Short mmCIF file of C-alpha atoms in Angstrom, two decimals:
data_model
loop_
_atom_site.label_atom_id
_atom_site.label_comp_id
_atom_site.label_asym_id
_atom_site.label_seq_id
_atom_site.Cartn_x
_atom_site.Cartn_y
_atom_site.Cartn_z
CA UNK R 183 -30.97 22.48 17.78
CA UNK R 184 -33.75 25.05 17.62
CA UNK R 185 -35.99 25.20 14.57
CA UNK R 186 -34.94 28.82 14.03
CA UNK R 187 -31.28 27.69 14.05
CA UNK R 188 -32.08 25.07 11.42
CA UNK R 189 -33.78 27.79 9.36
CA UNK R 190 -30.66 29.98 9.63
CA UNK R 191 -28.31 27.09 8.79
CA UNK R 192 -30.23 25.83 5.77
CA UNK R 193 -31.65 29.14 4.46
CA UNK R 194 -34.93 27.22 4.43
CA UNK R 195 -38.54 28.38 4.53
CA UNK R 196 -40.83 27.38 7.39
CA UNK R 197 -44.02 25.89 5.93
CA UNK R 198 -45.43 25.16 9.39
CA UNK R 199 -44.28 24.83 12.96
CA UNK R 200 -42.72 26.65 15.90
CA UNK R 201 -39.41 28.48 15.60
CA UNK R 202 -38.56 27.89 19.27
CA UNK R 203 -39.00 24.10 19.24
CA UNK R 204 -35.79 22.28 20.15
CA UNK R 205 -34.88 19.23 18.05
CA UNK R 206 -32.49 16.81 19.75
CA UNK R 207 -32.55 13.85 17.38
CA UNK R 208 -31.97 13.57 13.62
CA UNK R 209 -32.20 10.59 11.30
CA UNK R 210 -32.60 9.71 7.64
CA UNK R 211 -34.01 6.28 8.54
CA UNK R 212 -37.69 6.06 9.51
CA UNK R 213 -36.97 2.77 11.30
CA UNK R 214 -34.72 4.57 13.79
CA UNK R 215 -36.99 7.50 14.61
CA UNK R 216 -37.56 8.34 18.27
CA UNK R 217 -40.35 10.57 19.49
CA UNK R 218 -39.58 14.20 18.70
CA UNK R 219 -36.87 13.51 16.11
CA UNK R 220 -36.40 15.35 12.85
CA UNK R 221 -36.65 13.13 9.77
CA UNK R 222 -34.28 13.99 6.90
CA UNK R 223 -35.57 12.50 3.60
CA UNK R 224 -32.57 11.84 1.35
CA UNK R 225 -32.85 11.06 -2.33
CA UNK R 226 -30.81 8.02 -3.40
CA UNK R 227 -30.28 6.11 -6.61
CA UNK R 228 -33.18 3.76 -5.94
CA UNK R 229 -35.26 5.37 -3.20
CA UNK R 230 -36.58 8.81 -2.38
CA UNK R 231 -36.88 9.44 1.35
CA UNK R 232 -39.73 11.86 0.68
CA UNK R 233 -41.91 8.81 0.01
CA UNK R 234 -41.61 7.92 3.71
CA UNK R 235 -42.49 11.26 5.29
CA UNK R 236 -45.93 10.03 6.35
CA UNK R 237 -44.34 6.97 7.97
CA UNK R 238 -41.82 9.20 9.75
CA UNK R 239 -44.60 11.17 11.42
CA UNK R 240 -46.46 7.97 12.30
CA UNK R 241 -43.27 6.71 13.96
CA UNK R 242 -43.02 9.82 16.13
CA UNK R 243 -41.11 12.47 14.19
CA UNK R 244 -41.97 16.03 15.14
CA UNK R 245 -40.15 17.74 12.28
CA UNK R 246 -38.80 17.35 8.76
CA UNK R 247 -36.73 19.17 6.22
CA UNK R 248 -37.99 18.57 2.70
CA UNK R 249 -37.18 19.62 -0.85
CA UNK R 250 -40.82 19.01 -1.84
CA UNK R 251 -43.73 21.09 -0.59
CA UNK R 252 -45.88 19.02 1.75
CA UNK R 253 -48.64 19.99 4.14
CA UNK R 254 -48.45 18.93 7.78
CA UNK R 255 -49.79 21.99 9.62
CA UNK R 256 -49.21 20.58 13.11
CA UNK R 257 -45.56 19.61 12.48
CA UNK R 258 -42.33 21.52 11.93
CA UNK R 259 -41.83 21.45 8.16
CA UNK R 260 -38.88 23.31 6.61
CA UNK R 261 -38.57 23.59 2.84
CA UNK R 262 -35.00 23.49 1.50
CA UNK R 263 -33.51 23.17 -1.98
CA UNK R 264 -31.50 20.00 -1.26
CA UNK R 265 -31.96 17.85 1.84
CA UNK R 266 -28.47 16.34 1.70
CA UNK R 267 -26.82 19.77 1.51
CA UNK R 268 -29.16 21.04 4.21
CA UNK R 269 -28.10 18.21 6.51
CA UNK R 270 -24.44 19.15 6.00
CA UNK R 271 -25.26 22.82 6.58
CA UNK R 272 -27.04 21.97 9.83
CA UNK R 273 -24.06 19.93 11.03
CA UNK R 274 -21.62 22.71 10.14
CA UNK R 275 -23.77 25.29 11.92
CA UNK R 276 -23.98 23.13 15.04
CA UNK R 277 -20.22 22.59 15.07
CA UNK R 278 -19.51 26.35 14.73
CA UNK R 279 -22.07 27.45 17.30
CA UNK R 280 -21.32 25.05 20.16
CA UNK R 281 -18.40 25.09 22.56
CA UNK R 282 -16.85 21.81 21.47
CA UNK R 283 -13.42 20.66 20.32
CA UNK R 284 -13.30 18.43 17.23
CA UNK R 285 -10.80 15.69 16.40
CA UNK R 286 -10.80 14.41 12.81
CA UNK R 287 -9.24 11.06 11.85
CA UNK R 288 -8.41 9.56 8.49
CA UNK R 289 -5.97 7.03 7.03
CA UNK R 290 -5.77 4.06 4.69
CA UNK R 291 -6.18 1.59 7.52
CA UNK R 292 -6.81 1.76 11.25
CA UNK R 293 -9.21 4.71 11.31
CA UNK R 294 -11.84 2.98 13.43
CA UNK R 295 -9.47 1.36 15.93
CA UNK R 296 -7.56 4.64 16.28
CA UNK R 297 -10.86 6.48 16.79
CA UNK R 298 -11.79 4.00 19.53
CA UNK R 299 -8.43 4.46 21.23
CA UNK R 300 -8.59 8.26 20.99
CA UNK R 301 -12.09 8.11 22.47
CA UNK R 302 -10.80 6.05 25.39
CA UNK R 303 -8.01 8.55 26.01
CA UNK R 304 -10.12 11.70 25.64
CA UNK R 305 -12.91 10.27 27.81
CA UNK R 306 -10.55 10.20 30.78
CA UNK R 307 -11.03 13.98 31.04
CA UNK R 308 -13.83 15.14 28.76
CA UNK R 309 -17.40 14.19 27.91
CA UNK R 310 -16.90 12.80 24.41
CA UNK R 311 -18.92 11.95 21.30
CA UNK R 312 -17.51 9.64 18.62
CA UNK R 313 -18.46 8.29 15.21
CA UNK R 314 -20.43 5.07 15.56
CA UNK R 315 -19.59 2.14 13.28
CA UNK R 316 -18.59 3.30 9.81
CA UNK R 317 -20.57 6.56 9.76
CA UNK R 318 -17.59 8.29 8.16
CA UNK R 319 -18.88 9.55 4.80
CA UNK R 320 -20.88 12.53 3.48
CA UNK R 321 -24.00 11.19 5.21
CA UNK R 322 -22.54 9.58 8.31
CA UNK R 323 -20.32 12.47 9.42
CA UNK R 324 -23.10 15.12 9.46
CA UNK R 325 -25.41 12.69 11.28
CA UNK R 326 -22.68 12.11 13.87
CA UNK R 327 -22.29 15.84 14.49
CA UNK R 328 -26.08 16.16 14.75
CA UNK R 329 -26.00 13.65 17.64
CA UNK R 330 -24.23 16.33 19.69
CA UNK R 331 -25.85 17.15 23.04
CA UNK R 332 -23.44 18.75 25.51
CA UNK R 333 -20.18 16.93 24.82
CA UNK R 334 -16.87 18.76 25.18
CA UNK R 335 -15.07 16.85 22.40
CA UNK R 336 -16.28 15.19 19.17
CA UNK R 337 -14.13 12.50 17.53
CA UNK R 338 -15.02 12.16 13.86
CA UNK R 339 -13.80 9.49 11.46
CA UNK R 340 -13.43 10.56 7.82
CA UNK R 341 -13.37 8.03 4.99
CA UNK R 342 -12.93 8.48 1.27
CA UNK R 343 -12.72 6.73 -2.10
CA UNK R 344 -11.86 9.73 -4.27
CA UNK R 345 -10.10 13.07 -4.17
CA UNK R 346 -12.26 15.85 -2.76
CA UNK R 347 -14.29 13.73 -0.36
CA UNK R 348 -12.28 14.47 2.78
CA UNK R 349 -12.07 18.11 1.73
CA UNK R 350 -15.88 18.19 1.93
CA UNK R 351 -15.99 16.41 5.30
CA UNK R 352 -13.29 18.46 6.99
CA UNK R 353 -14.94 21.72 5.97
CA UNK R 354 -18.12 20.57 7.70
CA UNK R 355 -16.27 19.43 10.83
CA UNK R 356 -13.55 22.11 11.07
CA UNK R 357 -11.32 19.97 13.31
CA UNK R 358 -9.11 21.52 15.97
CA UNK R 359 -6.91 18.43 15.79
CA UNK R 360 -6.48 16.06 12.84
CA UNK R 361 -4.81 12.65 12.76
CA UNK R 362 -3.65 10.52 9.82
CA UNK R 363 -2.92 6.89 10.68
CA UNK R 364 -1.05 5.99 7.48
CA UNK R 365 -1.06 6.14 3.70
CA UNK R 366 -1.27 2.69 2.14
CA UNK R 367 -2.93 1.18 -0.93
CA UNK R 368 -6.63 1.24 -0.03
CA UNK R 369 -8.63 2.65 -3.01
CA UNK R 370 -5.49 2.84 -5.14
CA UNK R 371 -7.57 1.51 -8.03
CA UNK R 372 -9.68 4.67 -7.83
CA UNK R 373 -6.91 7.16 -7.02
CA UNK R 374 -4.15 5.77 -9.23
CA UNK R 375 -1.12 6.17 -6.97
CA UNK R 376 -0.03 6.40 -3.35
CA UNK R 377 0.93 10.01 -4.02
CA UNK R 378 -2.72 10.72 -4.82
CA UNK R 379 -3.80 8.80 -1.71
CA UNK R 380 -1.52 11.06 0.37
CA UNK R 381 -3.02 14.10 -1.36
CA UNK R 382 -6.53 12.86 -0.54
CA UNK R 383 -5.70 12.18 3.12
CA UNK R 384 -3.98 15.55 3.52
CA UNK R 385 -7.22 17.25 2.54
CA UNK R 386 -8.10 16.88 6.21
CA UNK R 387 -6.02 19.99 6.97
CA UNK R 388 -8.14 22.08 4.57
CA UNK R 389 -10.71 22.52 7.33
CA UNK R 390 -8.26 22.53 10.24
CA UNK R 391 -8.79 25.44 12.60
CA UNK R 392 -6.14 28.17 12.64
CA UNK R 393 -3.13 27.04 14.65
CA UNK R 394 -4.60 23.55 14.82
CA UNK R 395 -2.61 20.35 15.24
CA UNK R 396 -1.92 17.46 12.87
CA UNK R 397 -0.78 14.13 14.34
CA UNK R 398 0.85 11.70 11.89
CA UNK R 399 2.50 8.29 11.84
CA UNK R 400 5.97 9.44 10.84
CA UNK R 401 7.21 5.89 10.17
CA UNK R 402 4.91 5.76 7.14
CA UNK R 403 7.05 6.58 4.10
CA UNK R 404 4.47 8.93 2.59
CA UNK R 405 3.56 10.78 5.77
CA UNK R 406 7.26 11.20 6.60
CA UNK R 407 7.41 13.71 3.74
CA UNK R 408 4.75 15.97 5.30
CA UNK R 409 5.92 19.39 6.51
CA UNK R 410 3.85 21.70 8.71
CA UNK R 411 2.48 24.81 7.09
CA UNK R 412 0.31 26.95 9.35
CA UNK R 413 -0.42 24.26 11.92
CA UNK R 414 1.45 22.33 14.60
CA UNK R 415 2.77 18.90 13.62
CA UNK R 416 3.20 15.99 16.02
CA UNK R 417 5.18 13.08 14.61
CA UNK R 418 4.80 9.67 16.26
CA UNK R 419 6.57 6.40 15.54
CA UNK R 420 9.83 4.56 16.14
CA UNK R 421 12.30 6.82 14.34
CA UNK R 422 14.51 9.31 16.14
CA UNK R 423 12.73 12.39 14.74
CA UNK R 424 9.43 11.55 16.42
CA UNK R 425 7.93 13.71 19.16
CA UNK R 426 6.43 10.55 20.66
CA UNK R 427 8.84 7.66 20.15
CA UNK R 428 8.09 3.97 20.79
CA UNK R 429 10.83 1.46 21.54
CA UNK R 430 11.26 -1.89 23.32
CA UNK R 431 8.08 -3.06 21.58
CA UNK R 432 6.86 -6.41 22.92
CA UNK R 433 4.03 -7.98 20.89
CA UNK R 434 2.39 -10.83 22.77
CA UNK R 435 -0.44 -13.08 21.67
CA UNK R 436 -3.31 -10.85 22.76
CA UNK R 437 -1.67 -7.70 24.10
CA UNK R 438 1.26 -5.39 23.43
CA UNK R 439 3.78 -3.46 25.50
CA UNK R 440 6.18 -0.68 24.61
CA UNK R 441 8.21 2.10 26.14
CA UNK R 442 7.41 5.68 25.19
CA UNK R 443 9.97 8.46 25.09
CA UNK R 444 8.37 11.88 25.52
CA UNK R 445 10.22 15.02 26.59
CA UNK R 446 13.19 12.83 27.58
CA UNK R 447 11.01 10.87 29.99
CA UNK R 448 10.23 7.15 29.65
CA UNK R 449 6.74 5.76 30.15
CA UNK R 450 5.68 2.11 30.05
CA UNK R 451 2.55 1.48 27.92
CA UNK R 452 0.22 -1.53 27.89
CA UNK R 453 -2.12 -1.98 24.92
CA UNK R 454 -4.85 -4.62 25.50
CA UNK R 455 -4.63 -5.98 21.92
CA UNK R 456 -1.79 -7.43 19.89
CA UNK R 457 -0.18 -5.98 16.79
CA UNK R 458 2.36 -3.30 15.95
CA UNK R 459 -0.36 -1.29 14.22
CA UNK R 460 -2.04 -0.87 17.60
CA UNK R 461 1.22 0.57 18.97
CA UNK R 462 0.95 3.30 16.32
CA UNK R 463 -2.73 3.80 17.18
CA UNK R 464 -1.75 4.26 20.82
CA UNK R 465 0.92 6.81 19.93
CA UNK R 466 -1.58 8.80 17.85
CA UNK R 467 -4.18 8.63 20.64
CA UNK R 468 -1.65 9.88 23.19
CA UNK R 469 -0.61 12.66 20.81
CA UNK R 470 -4.23 13.77 20.47
CA UNK R 471 -4.78 13.55 24.23
CA UNK R 472 -1.72 15.69 24.97
CA UNK R 473 -2.93 18.24 22.38
CA UNK R 474 -6.18 18.50 24.36
CA UNK R 475 -4.31 19.16 27.59
CA UNK R 476 -4.76 15.69 29.06
CA UNK R 477 -2.02 14.59 31.46
CA UNK R 478 0.16 11.86 29.97
CA UNK R 479 -0.61 9.44 32.81
CA UNK R 480 -4.32 9.77 32.01
CA UNK R 481 -3.54 9.22 28.31
CA UNK R 482 -1.71 6.01 29.19
CA UNK R 483 -4.65 4.88 31.33
CA UNK R 484 -7.01 5.55 28.42
CA UNK R 485 -4.92 3.39 26.09
CA UNK R 486 -4.90 0.54 28.58
CA UNK R 487 -8.68 0.62 28.96
CA UNK R 488 -9.71 0.99 25.33
CA UNK R 489 -12.18 -1.40 23.68
CA UNK R 490 -12.08 -2.20 19.98
CA UNK R 491 -15.15 -1.83 17.76
CA UNK R 492 -16.55 -5.27 16.92
CA UNK R 493 -15.19 -7.07 13.82
CA UNK R 494 -11.93 -5.14 14.01
CA UNK R 495 -9.69 -8.09 14.82
CA UNK R 496 -11.97 -9.75 17.37
CA UNK R 497 -10.44 -12.91 18.80
CA UNK R 498 -13.19 -15.49 19.22
CA UNK R 499 -12.59 -18.44 21.56
CA UNK R 500 -14.29 -21.64 20.39
CA UNK R 501 -14.39 -25.11 21.86
CA UNK R 502 -11.36 -27.45 21.69
CA UNK R 503 -9.11 -24.41 22.21
CA UNK R 504 -9.76 -23.19 18.65
CA UNK R 505 -9.29 -19.47 18.08
CA UNK R 506 -10.74 -17.37 15.25
CA UNK R 507 -9.29 -13.94 14.51
CA UNK R 508 -12.18 -12.08 12.87
CA UNK R 509 -10.95 -9.41 10.45
CA UNK R 510 -13.90 -9.60 8.10
CA UNK R 511 -14.92 -5.95 8.11
CA UNK R 512 -12.50 -4.83 5.43
CA UNK R 513 -9.11 -5.49 3.89
CA UNK R 514 -6.24 -3.81 2.10
CA UNK R 515 -2.55 -4.63 1.88
CA UNK R 516 -1.58 -2.95 5.15
CA UNK R 517 -4.40 -4.44 7.21
CA UNK R 518 -3.76 -7.88 5.64
CA UNK R 519 -0.11 -7.73 6.70
CA UNK R 520 -0.97 -6.51 10.19
CA UNK R 521 -3.47 -9.34 10.63
CA UNK R 522 -0.96 -11.92 9.36
CA UNK R 523 1.56 -10.53 11.86
CA UNK R 524 -0.88 -11.27 14.68
CA UNK R 525 -1.56 -14.78 13.39
CA UNK R 526 2.15 -15.52 13.02
CA UNK R 527 2.77 -15.11 16.75
CA UNK R 528 0.83 -18.24 17.68
CA UNK R 529 2.64 -21.55 18.20
CA UNK R 530 -0.25 -23.84 17.18
CA UNK R 531 -1.27 -24.58 13.58
CA UNK R 532 -1.80 -21.22 11.90
CA UNK R 533 -4.43 -21.05 9.14
CA UNK R 534 -5.04 -17.95 7.02
CA UNK R 535 -8.48 -17.80 5.39
CA UNK R 536 -8.28 -14.88 2.99
CA UNK R 537 -10.52 -13.33 0.36
CA UNK R 538 -10.10 -10.61 -2.25
CA UNK R 539 -9.00 -7.08 -1.50
CA UNK R 540 -11.29 -4.90 -3.60
CA UNK R 541 -10.89 -1.57 -5.45
CA UNK R 542 -7.26 -2.13 -6.44
CA UNK R 543 -7.63 -1.62 -10.20
CA UNK R 544 -4.42 -2.27 -12.14
CA UNK R 545 -2.60 -3.06 -8.87
CA UNK R 546 -4.81 -6.06 -8.12
CA UNK R 547 -2.36 -8.79 -9.18
CA UNK R 548 0.75 -7.19 -7.66
CA UNK R 549 -0.77 -6.49 -4.27
CA UNK R 550 -2.41 -9.90 -3.91
CA UNK R 551 0.90 -11.52 -4.84
CA UNK R 552 2.55 -9.45 -2.11
CA UNK R 553 0.13 -10.98 0.40
CA UNK R 554 1.11 -14.44 -0.83
CA UNK R 555 4.78 -13.64 -0.31
CA UNK R 556 4.05 -12.32 3.19
CA UNK R 557 2.16 -15.50 4.12
CA UNK R 558 5.29 -17.53 3.33
CA UNK R 559 7.62 -15.03 5.02
CA UNK R 560 5.61 -15.27 8.24
CA UNK R 561 5.58 -19.10 8.22
CA UNK R 562 1.82 -19.53 8.09
CA UNK R 563 1.01 -23.25 8.01
CA UNK R 564 -2.10 -23.33 5.80
CA UNK R 565 -3.56 -20.87 3.31
CA UNK R 566 -7.21 -21.07 2.20
CA UNK R 567 -8.43 -18.43 -0.25
CA UNK R 568 -11.73 -17.55 -1.87
CA UNK R 569 -12.47 -15.06 -4.65
CA UNK R 570 -11.11 -14.40 -8.11
CA UNK R 571 -8.24 -12.07 -7.18
CA UNK R 572 -7.13 -14.22 -4.24
CA UNK R 573 -5.90 -16.80 -6.76
CA UNK R 574 -2.83 -14.59 -7.04
CA UNK R 575 -2.23 -15.02 -3.29
CA UNK R 576 -2.36 -18.80 -3.62
CA UNK R 577 -0.18 -19.00 -6.73
CA UNK R 578 2.54 -16.80 -5.23
CA UNK R 579 2.55 -18.76 -1.96
CA UNK R 580 2.81 -22.04 -3.90
CA UNK R 581 5.66 -20.65 -6.02
CA UNK R 582 7.54 -19.83 -2.82
CA UNK R 583 7.11 -23.33 -1.46
CA UNK R 584 3.90 -23.38 0.57
CA UNK R 585 2.27 -26.66 -0.46
CA UNK R 586 -0.74 -26.24 1.84
CA UNK R 587 -2.23 -23.39 -0.18
CA UNK R 588 -5.70 -23.88 -1.68
CA UNK R 589 -8.22 -21.82 -3.63
CA UNK R 590 -12.03 -22.15 -3.46
CA UNK R 591 -14.65 -20.88 -5.85
CA UNK R 592 -16.99 -19.51 -3.20
CA UNK R 593 -17.65 -19.39 0.53
CA UNK R 594 -19.82 -22.51 0.50
CA UNK R 595 -17.06 -24.59 -1.08
CA UNK R 596 -14.67 -23.22 1.54
CA UNK R 597 -17.08 -24.07 4.37
CA UNK R 598 -17.46 -27.65 3.08
CA UNK R 599 -13.68 -28.02 3.23
CA UNK R 600 -13.52 -26.56 6.74
CA UNK R 601 -16.01 -29.15 8.03
CA UNK R 602 -13.32 -31.86 7.87
CA UNK R 603 -10.26 -29.65 8.13
CA UNK R 604 -10.43 -27.82 11.47
CA UNK R 605 -8.69 -29.52 14.39
CA UNK R 606 -8.32 -28.71 18.08
CA UNK R 607 -5.90 -25.91 19.01
CA UNK R 608 -6.02 -24.41 15.49
CA UNK R 609 -5.76 -20.63 15.12
CA UNK R 610 -7.63 -19.20 12.13
CA UNK R 611 -7.37 -15.72 10.67
CA UNK R 612 -10.44 -14.81 8.56
CA UNK R 613 -9.73 -11.68 6.53
CA UNK R 614 -11.07 -10.09 3.35
CA UNK R 615 -12.95 -7.08 2.02
CA UNK R 616 -16.45 -6.72 3.42
CA UNK R 617 -17.97 -7.35 -0.02
CA UNK R 618 -16.54 -10.89 0.01
CA UNK R 619 -18.92 -11.85 2.87
CA UNK R 620 -16.38 -13.82 4.89
CA UNK R 621 -18.53 -13.05 7.92
CA UNK R 622 -20.59 -16.06 6.75
CA UNK R 623 -17.53 -18.25 7.32
CA UNK R 624 -17.01 -16.84 10.82
CA UNK R 625 -20.67 -17.45 11.67
CA UNK R 626 -20.38 -21.05 10.43
CA UNK R 627 -17.34 -21.62 12.64
CA UNK R 628 -19.11 -20.13 15.65
CA UNK R 629 -22.21 -22.27 15.12
CA UNK R 630 -20.32 -25.52 14.51
CA UNK R 631 -17.69 -25.02 17.18
#
């Protein structure tokens, strides 16, 4: 991005520098600066990035935007009113002034795995850029767009906690195609109802290009109510109304198979991970691929070759044939149930190690109790829980007859129990919200076993 383009995008004032310099790297983190990058000093609750401008230049930055007048006569220095807004303005300018298609993804659960699968499909035909890790908020999305070089398609994940957040992101990204994986209970404590969660997710169409396409999981009760307005709608799922319909679903221990009905033709699909939720991800990815003009056989090949982002249901093989299903990145009711589904397929002793689902507000007790009921329904052998809210999981499971259900005060108490508890051939699901730090339990298991 040329300095003069940044000036136009941000309405900034050049304090020093060369208008024709081309900036190819952008970061708000001085530790990640590469030679020639632009440093973007953001102001947070505890830190002001402007305090690190000198360090940014020492580390190799050639340029900065700044909301404070500073003097670096041999560098590109652009004065703006607000560096965070300026970063969004730069990303929006880049998106509008480059020949690139944009796919936006949101949903209560499965955003990252669906993004990975869409990337695998789209990469069969196009040079593709995708969101890395969880860079899906008001900082991460603009930084992802600013990574653009010469890609033909950008795949952008959009997360939210409140109404209005996806509206902001989608108006920066202006997607040609949008996808919503589902509407569940994540952040229901903040939003108050699933109806409000649907409203928040549907904000993604506010920035959708004219005559764009929305791909939805039509088996989700909330998304089933969606009707197309001034955009095309692709419904995927198992019900008869779907444009892409899955049937003959075969969920095996570490992979899945299903048949796909599309335009009255049948296609056989192999997904290299287990779980019905990945079948829906595959359907959405194929729907996006078809919308980009990718042949369906290439879409199917992309699904078969996709690789999941780490910590999204990694299956870790330990000694003595012990398996750990690592779902420690995050948790809500839908992802808990999906993970328990995977665990339930194993024949050996099945152990669920669960922690609190956060941000549920007044729904905390009800939704944790629902997990407890599901544990019993799926015939899980042992339940080990940690965290205050997870007591509801244990109590409900015990009420329904699961005697091997235990609660621990903290991760260390849980780890002490595991030292004597784990046996050969056990299969352990470790799942909880990221803030519960269950990754420490996974690391212990990996080190010991």
